[in-house]
XYZ file of C-alpha atoms in Angstrom:
486
model
C 202.917 -67.879 248.585
C 202.116 -71.480 249.375
C 204.840 -74.070 249.884
C 205.930 -75.713 246.670
C 206.256 -79.431 246.058
C 209.577 -81.210 246.700
C 211.579 -82.404 243.758
C 215.051 -83.505 244.728
C 217.854 -82.427 247.060
C 220.255 -79.911 245.538
C 223.901 -80.954 245.304
C 225.667 -77.630 245.311
C 225.412 -74.934 242.674
C 228.624 -75.334 240.678
C 227.329 -73.219 237.827
C 227.437 -70.184 240.117
C 230.726 -70.730 241.878
C 233.157 -69.612 239.159
C 231.346 -66.352 238.526
C 230.421 -64.835 241.894
C 233.293 -64.278 244.321
C 233.805 -62.626 247.736
C 237.366 -61.823 248.692
C 238.545 -64.228 245.989
C 236.448 -67.065 247.367
C 233.589 -68.707 245.413
C 230.036 -67.810 246.284
C 229.006 -71.450 246.575
C 231.298 -74.452 246.660
C 230.591 -77.336 244.365
C 231.183 -79.850 247.168
C 228.502 -78.381 249.502
C 225.610 -80.883 249.694
C 222.924 -78.869 251.446
C 222.001 -75.299 252.140
C 222.602 -74.087 255.740
C 219.275 -73.943 257.526
C 219.553 -70.220 258.242
C 220.636 -69.350 254.693
C 218.116 -71.421 252.720
C 216.219 -69.676 249.917
C 213.020 -69.625 252.010
C 214.738 -66.836 254.002
C 215.452 -64.993 250.774
C 211.714 -64.510 250.416
C 211.266 -63.441 254.024
C 214.065 -60.932 253.387
C 211.734 -58.961 251.172
C 209.898 -57.927 254.312
C 213.027 -57.250 256.342
C 214.961 -54.048 256.773
C 217.971 -53.540 254.505
C 220.195 -53.063 257.577
C 219.835 -56.722 258.542
C 223.010 -58.289 257.419
C 221.575 -61.791 257.053
C 218.100 -61.147 255.630
C 215.732 -61.435 258.519
C 217.586 -64.227 260.315
C 217.853 -63.288 264.045
C 220.073 -66.185 265.058
C 222.728 -66.173 262.322
C 225.813 -67.978 263.739
C 228.820 -65.671 264.210
C 231.146 -68.305 262.788
C 229.284 -68.663 259.503
C 231.574 -69.473 256.568
C 232.431 -66.923 253.898
C 230.180 -68.599 251.356
C 227.315 -68.644 253.817
C 227.679 -64.950 254.411
C 227.885 -64.357 250.676
C 224.686 -66.223 250.123
C 222.995 -63.863 252.532
C 224.634 -60.968 250.693
C 223.031 -62.177 247.497
C 219.705 -62.253 249.276
C 220.279 -58.655 250.486
C 221.122 -57.798 246.923
C 217.666 -58.890 245.897
C 216.147 -57.285 249.010
C 215.638 -53.809 247.539
C 214.104 -55.141 244.329
C 210.826 -56.978 244.961
C 211.001 -58.305 241.403
C 214.502 -59.713 241.921
C 213.395 -61.405 245.166
C 210.394 -62.971 243.576
C 212.507 -64.320 240.768
C 214.933 -65.735 243.274
C 212.176 -67.330 245.311
C 210.433 -68.745 242.218
C 213.587 -70.507 241.178
C 213.409 -73.018 243.989
C 211.044 -75.670 245.324
C 210.731 -76.575 249.013
C 209.169 -79.353 251.080
C 208.830 -77.107 254.173
C 205.389 -77.299 255.768
C 205.713 -73.680 256.814
C 204.982 -70.733 254.529
C 207.978 -69.599 252.536
C 207.395 -66.028 253.621
C 208.746 -65.449 257.098
C 210.542 -68.798 257.622
C 212.833 -68.501 260.607
C 215.790 -70.425 261.917
C 215.274 -71.996 265.372
C 214.833 -75.765 265.508
C 212.970 -76.107 262.208
C 213.765 -79.086 260.077
C 216.196 -78.424 257.241
C 214.540 -78.017 253.889
C 215.479 -80.119 250.868
C 215.807 -77.760 247.970
C 216.202 -78.031 244.228
C 216.018 -75.713 241.253
C 212.536 -75.523 239.748
C 212.055 -77.358 236.472
C 213.632 -75.463 233.587
C 215.818 -73.236 235.807
C 219.591 -73.468 235.936
C 221.618 -71.808 238.698
C 223.310 -69.612 236.130
C 220.056 -68.452 234.595
C 218.518 -67.799 238.005
C 221.358 -65.612 239.232
C 221.428 -63.797 235.887
C 217.726 -62.968 236.314
C 218.217 -61.783 239.836
C 221.071 -59.489 238.836
C 219.178 -58.203 235.738
C 216.094 -57.495 237.865
C 218.144 -55.600 240.399
C 219.779 -53.504 237.728
C 216.634 -52.931 235.669
C 214.720 -49.692 235.477
C 213.104 -49.058 238.907
C 210.328 -47.168 237.129
C 209.362 -50.112 234.904
C 205.688 -50.740 234.559
C 203.972 -52.951 237.042
C 203.253 -56.579 236.204
C 200.133 -57.090 234.135
C 198.051 -60.246 234.257
C 198.245 -63.808 232.961
C 196.119 -65.644 230.524
C 196.015 -69.429 230.911
C 194.558 -71.768 228.373
C 194.388 -75.230 229.958
C 193.745 -77.709 227.175
C 193.515 -81.452 227.046
C 197.015 -81.776 225.600
C 198.877 -78.612 226.619
C 198.778 -75.481 228.755
C 199.511 -72.068 227.191
C 200.507 -69.092 229.305
C 200.945 -65.411 228.376
C 201.707 -62.308 230.415
C 199.715 -59.365 229.154
C 199.908 -55.610 229.655
C 197.057 -53.363 228.496
C 197.788 -49.893 227.165
C 196.092 -47.205 225.034
C 196.732 -49.259 221.927
C 195.334 -52.489 223.357
C 196.805 -55.643 224.802
C 200.519 -56.360 224.499
C 201.919 -59.831 225.079
C 205.060 -59.606 227.183
C 205.604 -63.330 227.697
C 204.331 -66.375 225.844
C 205.063 -70.057 226.349
C 203.408 -73.469 226.403
C 204.023 -76.905 227.924
C 202.536 -80.383 227.166
C 200.119 -82.094 229.537
C 199.515 -85.825 229.902
C 196.264 -86.980 228.216
C 194.775 -87.939 231.612
C 194.884 -84.443 233.127
C 191.773 -82.996 231.501
C 188.955 -85.474 230.866
C 185.284 -84.923 230.282
C 185.971 -81.186 230.381
C 187.217 -81.406 233.997
C 190.731 -80.951 235.345
C 191.108 -84.379 236.945
C 194.707 -83.945 238.147
C 195.945 -80.548 239.239
C 199.574 -81.646 239.719
C 200.741 -81.637 236.090
C 198.989 -78.296 235.526
C 200.658 -76.753 238.529
C 204.072 -78.099 237.528
C 203.734 -76.879 233.929
C 202.638 -73.371 235.004
C 205.389 -73.012 237.582
C 207.999 -74.234 235.129
C 206.930 -71.654 232.537
C 206.846 -68.852 235.058
C 210.265 -69.745 236.436
C 211.706 -70.121 232.923
C 210.327 -66.793 231.738
C 210.619 -64.798 234.961
C 206.883 -64.072 235.091
C 205.717 -61.931 237.962
C 201.976 -61.408 237.391
C 199.571 -63.340 239.647
C 196.075 -62.529 238.391
C 194.776 -65.014 235.846
C 192.204 -64.949 233.089
C 191.261 -68.398 231.851
C 188.549 -70.178 229.861
C 186.512 -73.290 230.210
C 185.892 -75.537 227.157
C 182.793 -75.061 225.048
C 181.345 -78.561 225.543
C 181.180 -77.867 229.267
C 179.034 -74.736 228.787
C 175.408 -74.092 228.014
C 175.030 -70.998 225.786
C 171.476 -69.843 224.930
C 169.898 -66.733 223.518
C 166.516 -65.833 224.927
C 163.967 -63.140 224.219
C 162.529 -61.413 227.281
C 160.364 -58.328 227.800
C 162.561 -55.212 227.911
C 163.435 -54.432 231.524
C 166.091 -52.626 233.550
C 167.944 -53.013 236.800
C 167.308 -55.938 239.120
C 164.257 -56.947 237.059
C 166.573 -58.167 234.314
C 168.383 -60.576 236.658
C 165.106 -61.898 238.042
C 163.764 -62.492 234.558
C 166.967 -64.252 233.449
C 166.986 -66.516 236.514
C 163.367 -67.428 235.968
C 164.041 -68.257 232.300
C 167.256 -70.183 233.191
C 165.263 -72.414 235.481
C 163.469 -73.734 232.391
C 166.583 -73.979 230.241
C 168.936 -75.711 232.642
C 168.153 -79.314 233.511
C 170.166 -79.106 236.741
C 169.483 -77.078 239.871
C 170.607 -73.480 239.634
C 172.448 -74.049 242.914
C 174.822 -76.352 241.073
C 175.804 -73.957 238.230
C 177.602 -70.713 237.707
C 175.372 -68.499 235.582
C 175.990 -65.216 233.744
C 174.107 -63.194 231.198
C 174.501 -60.240 228.852
C 171.845 -58.100 227.253
C 173.005 -57.948 223.612
C 170.193 -56.175 221.791
C 166.807 -54.496 221.942
C 164.316 -55.505 219.234
C 160.692 -55.083 218.338
C 160.874 -51.314 218.765
C 162.574 -51.720 222.120
C 159.810 -53.878 223.608
C 161.978 -57.021 223.718
C 165.539 -57.622 224.696
C 167.821 -60.346 223.395
C 169.836 -61.884 226.242
C 172.804 -64.244 226.041
C 172.703 -66.758 228.917
C 175.797 -68.746 229.811
C 175.856 -71.513 232.445
C 178.483 -74.063 233.541
C 178.453 -76.583 236.364
C 180.327 -75.425 239.453
C 182.188 -78.773 239.516
C 183.721 -77.957 236.125
C 184.593 -74.294 236.732
C 186.015 -75.130 240.169
C 188.344 -77.726 238.709
C 190.022 -75.000 236.632
C 190.086 -72.304 239.306
C 191.343 -74.761 241.937
C 194.240 -75.788 239.660
C 195.099 -72.113 239.217
C 194.996 -71.444 242.978
C 197.161 -74.513 243.579
C 199.828 -72.740 241.563
C 199.618 -69.745 243.938
C 197.765 -67.682 241.355
C 194.472 -65.791 241.521
C 191.716 -66.504 238.952
C 189.884 -63.284 238.261
C 188.005 -63.911 234.976
C 186.721 -67.164 233.563
C 185.705 -66.941 229.924
C 184.410 -69.512 227.432
C 186.625 -70.620 224.535
C 183.893 -69.734 221.968
C 184.023 -66.081 222.964
C 187.830 -66.034 223.336
C 187.989 -67.241 219.763
C 185.652 -64.410 218.711
C 187.807 -61.839 220.553
C 190.924 -63.174 218.824
C 189.290 -62.657 215.450
C 188.091 -59.143 216.224
C 191.599 -58.172 217.425
C 193.275 -59.328 214.218
C 190.701 -58.926 211.407
C 188.325 -56.180 210.172
C 184.651 -56.545 211.017
C 183.153 -59.019 208.537
C 180.584 -57.761 206.081
C 178.181 -59.618 203.886
C 177.779 -63.322 204.480
C 178.166 -65.058 207.841
C 181.520 -66.593 208.716
C 182.573 -69.471 210.960
C 185.428 -69.631 213.440
C 186.538 -73.201 214.014
C 189.140 -74.038 216.669
C 190.371 -77.636 216.289
C 191.602 -78.826 219.650
C 193.020 -82.174 220.735
C 189.703 -83.888 221.574
C 187.020 -81.526 220.207
C 186.482 -78.600 217.886
C 184.667 -75.388 218.865
C 182.564 -73.510 216.327
C 181.352 -69.922 216.555
C 179.294 -68.528 213.648
C 179.371 -64.715 213.318
C 176.878 -62.600 211.431
C 177.352 -58.844 211.169
C 180.135 -59.079 213.703
C 178.015 -60.861 216.304
C 177.966 -64.433 217.451
C 174.747 -66.124 216.249
C 175.483 -69.771 217.066
C 178.031 -71.780 219.006
C 178.625 -75.489 219.077
C 181.142 -78.293 219.168
C 182.268 -81.329 217.184
C 183.761 -84.334 219.050
C 186.813 -84.615 216.829
C 190.288 -83.096 217.104
C 194.004 -83.583 216.565
C 194.205 -86.561 218.915
C 192.380 -88.545 216.202
C 195.643 -88.505 214.224
C 197.682 -89.906 217.119
C 195.143 -92.532 218.023
C 194.884 -93.780 214.439
C 198.653 -93.976 214.046
C 199.046 -95.918 217.248
C 196.157 -98.232 216.382
C 196.922 -98.880 212.734
C 200.763 -98.806 212.650
C 201.510 -100.053 216.155
C 203.824 -97.190 217.027
C 204.221 -95.545 220.456
C 202.354 -92.277 221.327
C 205.637 -90.375 221.092
C 206.350 -91.776 217.645
C 202.806 -91.074 216.577
C 203.284 -87.389 217.502
C 206.476 -87.309 215.469
C 204.784 -88.907 212.494
C 201.913 -86.459 212.703
C 204.442 -83.641 212.409
C 205.955 -85.192 209.320
C 209.050 -86.728 210.884
C 210.167 -90.347 210.512
C 209.735 -92.365 213.707
C 209.148 -95.833 215.013
C 210.291 -97.531 211.835
C 206.900 -96.758 210.267
C 206.551 -96.718 206.530
C 206.204 -93.017 205.587
C 203.698 -93.850 202.851
C 201.531 -95.803 205.290
C 201.699 -92.946 207.791
C 200.582 -90.458 205.165
C 197.680 -92.640 204.268
C 196.554 -92.852 207.891
C 196.867 -89.083 208.295
C 194.906 -88.439 205.105
C 192.082 -90.713 206.244
C 191.860 -88.917 209.572
C 191.884 -85.525 207.809
C 188.919 -86.668 205.674
C 187.089 -87.778 208.865
C 187.645 -84.378 210.587
C 186.660 -82.402 207.462
C 183.482 -84.479 207.143
C 182.524 -83.891 210.781
C 183.192 -80.171 210.592
C 181.287 -79.851 207.308
C 178.286 -81.700 208.750
C 178.313 -79.513 211.894
C 178.658 -76.289 209.942
C 175.806 -77.226 207.639
C 173.569 -77.835 210.605
C 174.725 -74.827 212.595
C 174.489 -72.177 209.911
C 171.080 -73.565 208.799
C 169.905 -73.132 212.389
C 171.478 -69.678 212.653
C 170.712 -68.083 209.301
C 169.381 -68.851 205.841
C 172.341 -67.086 204.198
C 175.226 -69.027 202.667
C 178.448 -69.204 204.634
C 181.008 -66.738 203.360
C 184.259 -67.899 204.977
C 185.716 -70.263 207.550
C 188.714 -69.349 209.716
C 190.535 -72.312 211.270
C 192.672 -72.313 214.336
C 194.156 -74.852 216.757
C 197.262 -76.996 216.252
C 195.714 -79.369 213.624
C 194.543 -76.454 211.452
C 197.819 -76.691 209.520
C 197.614 -80.395 208.832
C 198.320 -81.006 205.120
C 195.190 -80.994 203.011
C 192.746 -80.097 205.785
C 191.900 -76.535 204.796
C 191.939 -77.357 201.039
C 189.558 -80.287 201.521
C 187.258 -78.213 203.645
C 187.256 -75.431 201.080
C 186.284 -77.868 198.324
C 183.426 -79.279 200.328
C 182.034 -76.021 201.574
C 182.675 -74.023 198.396
C 183.743 -70.949 200.346
C 186.903 -69.321 201.520
C 188.773 -71.360 204.114
C 191.752 -69.750 205.812
C 194.030 -70.643 208.714
C 193.656 -67.736 211.144
C 196.711 -65.791 212.289
C 196.215 -64.835 215.935
C 199.286 -62.555 215.719
C 198.298 -60.751 212.554
C 197.756 -57.486 214.519
C 198.397 -58.533 218.058
C 201.165 -56.540 219.745
C 204.046 -58.753 220.944
C 207.145 -57.570 222.780
C 210.577 -58.405 221.334
C 211.497 -60.850 224.058
C 208.632 -63.212 223.093
C 209.865 -66.290 221.299
C 209.214 -65.701 217.575
C 209.997 -69.340 216.747
C 207.167 -70.392 219.076
C 204.736 -68.094 217.270
C 205.818 -69.351 213.828
C 205.590 -72.986 214.901
C 202.426 -72.879 217.057
C 200.604 -69.693 216.112
C 197.130 -71.144 215.331
C 197.190 -73.225 218.549
C 197.539 -70.014 220.570
C 194.283 -68.477 219.301
C 192.403 -68.944 222.583
C 195.232 -67.474 224.620
C 195.356 -64.374 222.352
C 191.600 -64.012 222.638
C 191.762 -64.117 226.421
C 194.443 -61.422 226.296
C 191.796 -58.937 225.138
C 190.045 -59.255 228.507
C 190.942 -57.437 231.664
C 190.788 -58.269 235.339
C 187.522 -56.911 236.592
C 185.620 -57.630 233.383
C 182.255 -59.266 233.771
């Protein structure tokens, strides 16, 4: 575990004091201003690697005249000692400015650490989680993995367990990101991403460390190529040779993958899907994940995560082709499926941020008020009728751009008429958007439900699903993957 960023100095933990006592004395006194150096939470982590017989959790120079509350703090650490999950929760609840690693911090002459609860964690909730973890079933299943959808306006995180019946979401949450964090498909500032991820994990008590994520479609080159049917290493050589003609940049500067998807012409030709993304882009996402002390194990593309979400929740489509459209903050991803297979992918440079920008520009409201107006709430003293007119004009713009793109894409992909469109993303529920698109395309247009068949544990926030379901489509699609997948 890497040292976490400093926030502020803690000023006692009064929320704990009235509830945990030793010989009638409070666990922590409200007037205490700092943690004793030997009893700081960094040692609580090192205690996980210490023997249970050590009274003060791995500290070899514990002062014999330690106060009762100091000894009790060490007792709480020992309480978490025999439960690795409890100890991790306890450690995740704090931030430290120590230059040393949190695991194995000693006493000696080290500088005192300024400590504060992590964002979203209260002392009461932290202690409750530690106690619950200690008392929980010791035979509980091991932690699964995380899916992380880092968008241009928010980050969505889910903890997933795979079983015989498929993926099950054990935790689900999201947090906003400043608009400057992800620009031009690159994570420009890791800090807000790291803070958001750590806050969610601390708030939800998440233990998994392996992460499956996705890069945005506009950052990716996706091509289908026909090659002579081959096997083994010859396939990779043929793909690399073909990619050299397809990719304008040097192959040394890109991450490239491929998948043989079909054999045609009596088995003499193979259809290969080639995917390439600049290393600079993919590294910006994986570096942000590593900065949060997590391990990226699979990097997908949002086009294909969208397809997996659909396959998880809907029966295989028959008849006419259908389009999956995920409307993000700054762009919309499109994946056209025919006979259950992706035949075309592309993007439209419009998204939900168009609403906010238009409200700020035309009504002179703040970005926060614009977001409230977009959600149908009064804000900024703006005339509701004027706000509705602005929103309607943006909806018409987005519909027009999606219609134009779909007309081009499905003409390039197939000569059959489009049978249905499934919308996802936060703006998919904007008033009038799906109805207007249905009228223009003359086909079924439906807002997709990523949780129609997805398995979700009871502890997952149902209000979050109801309020933000379509915006979680990419995260649900990523949940169908597994660590170790190609």
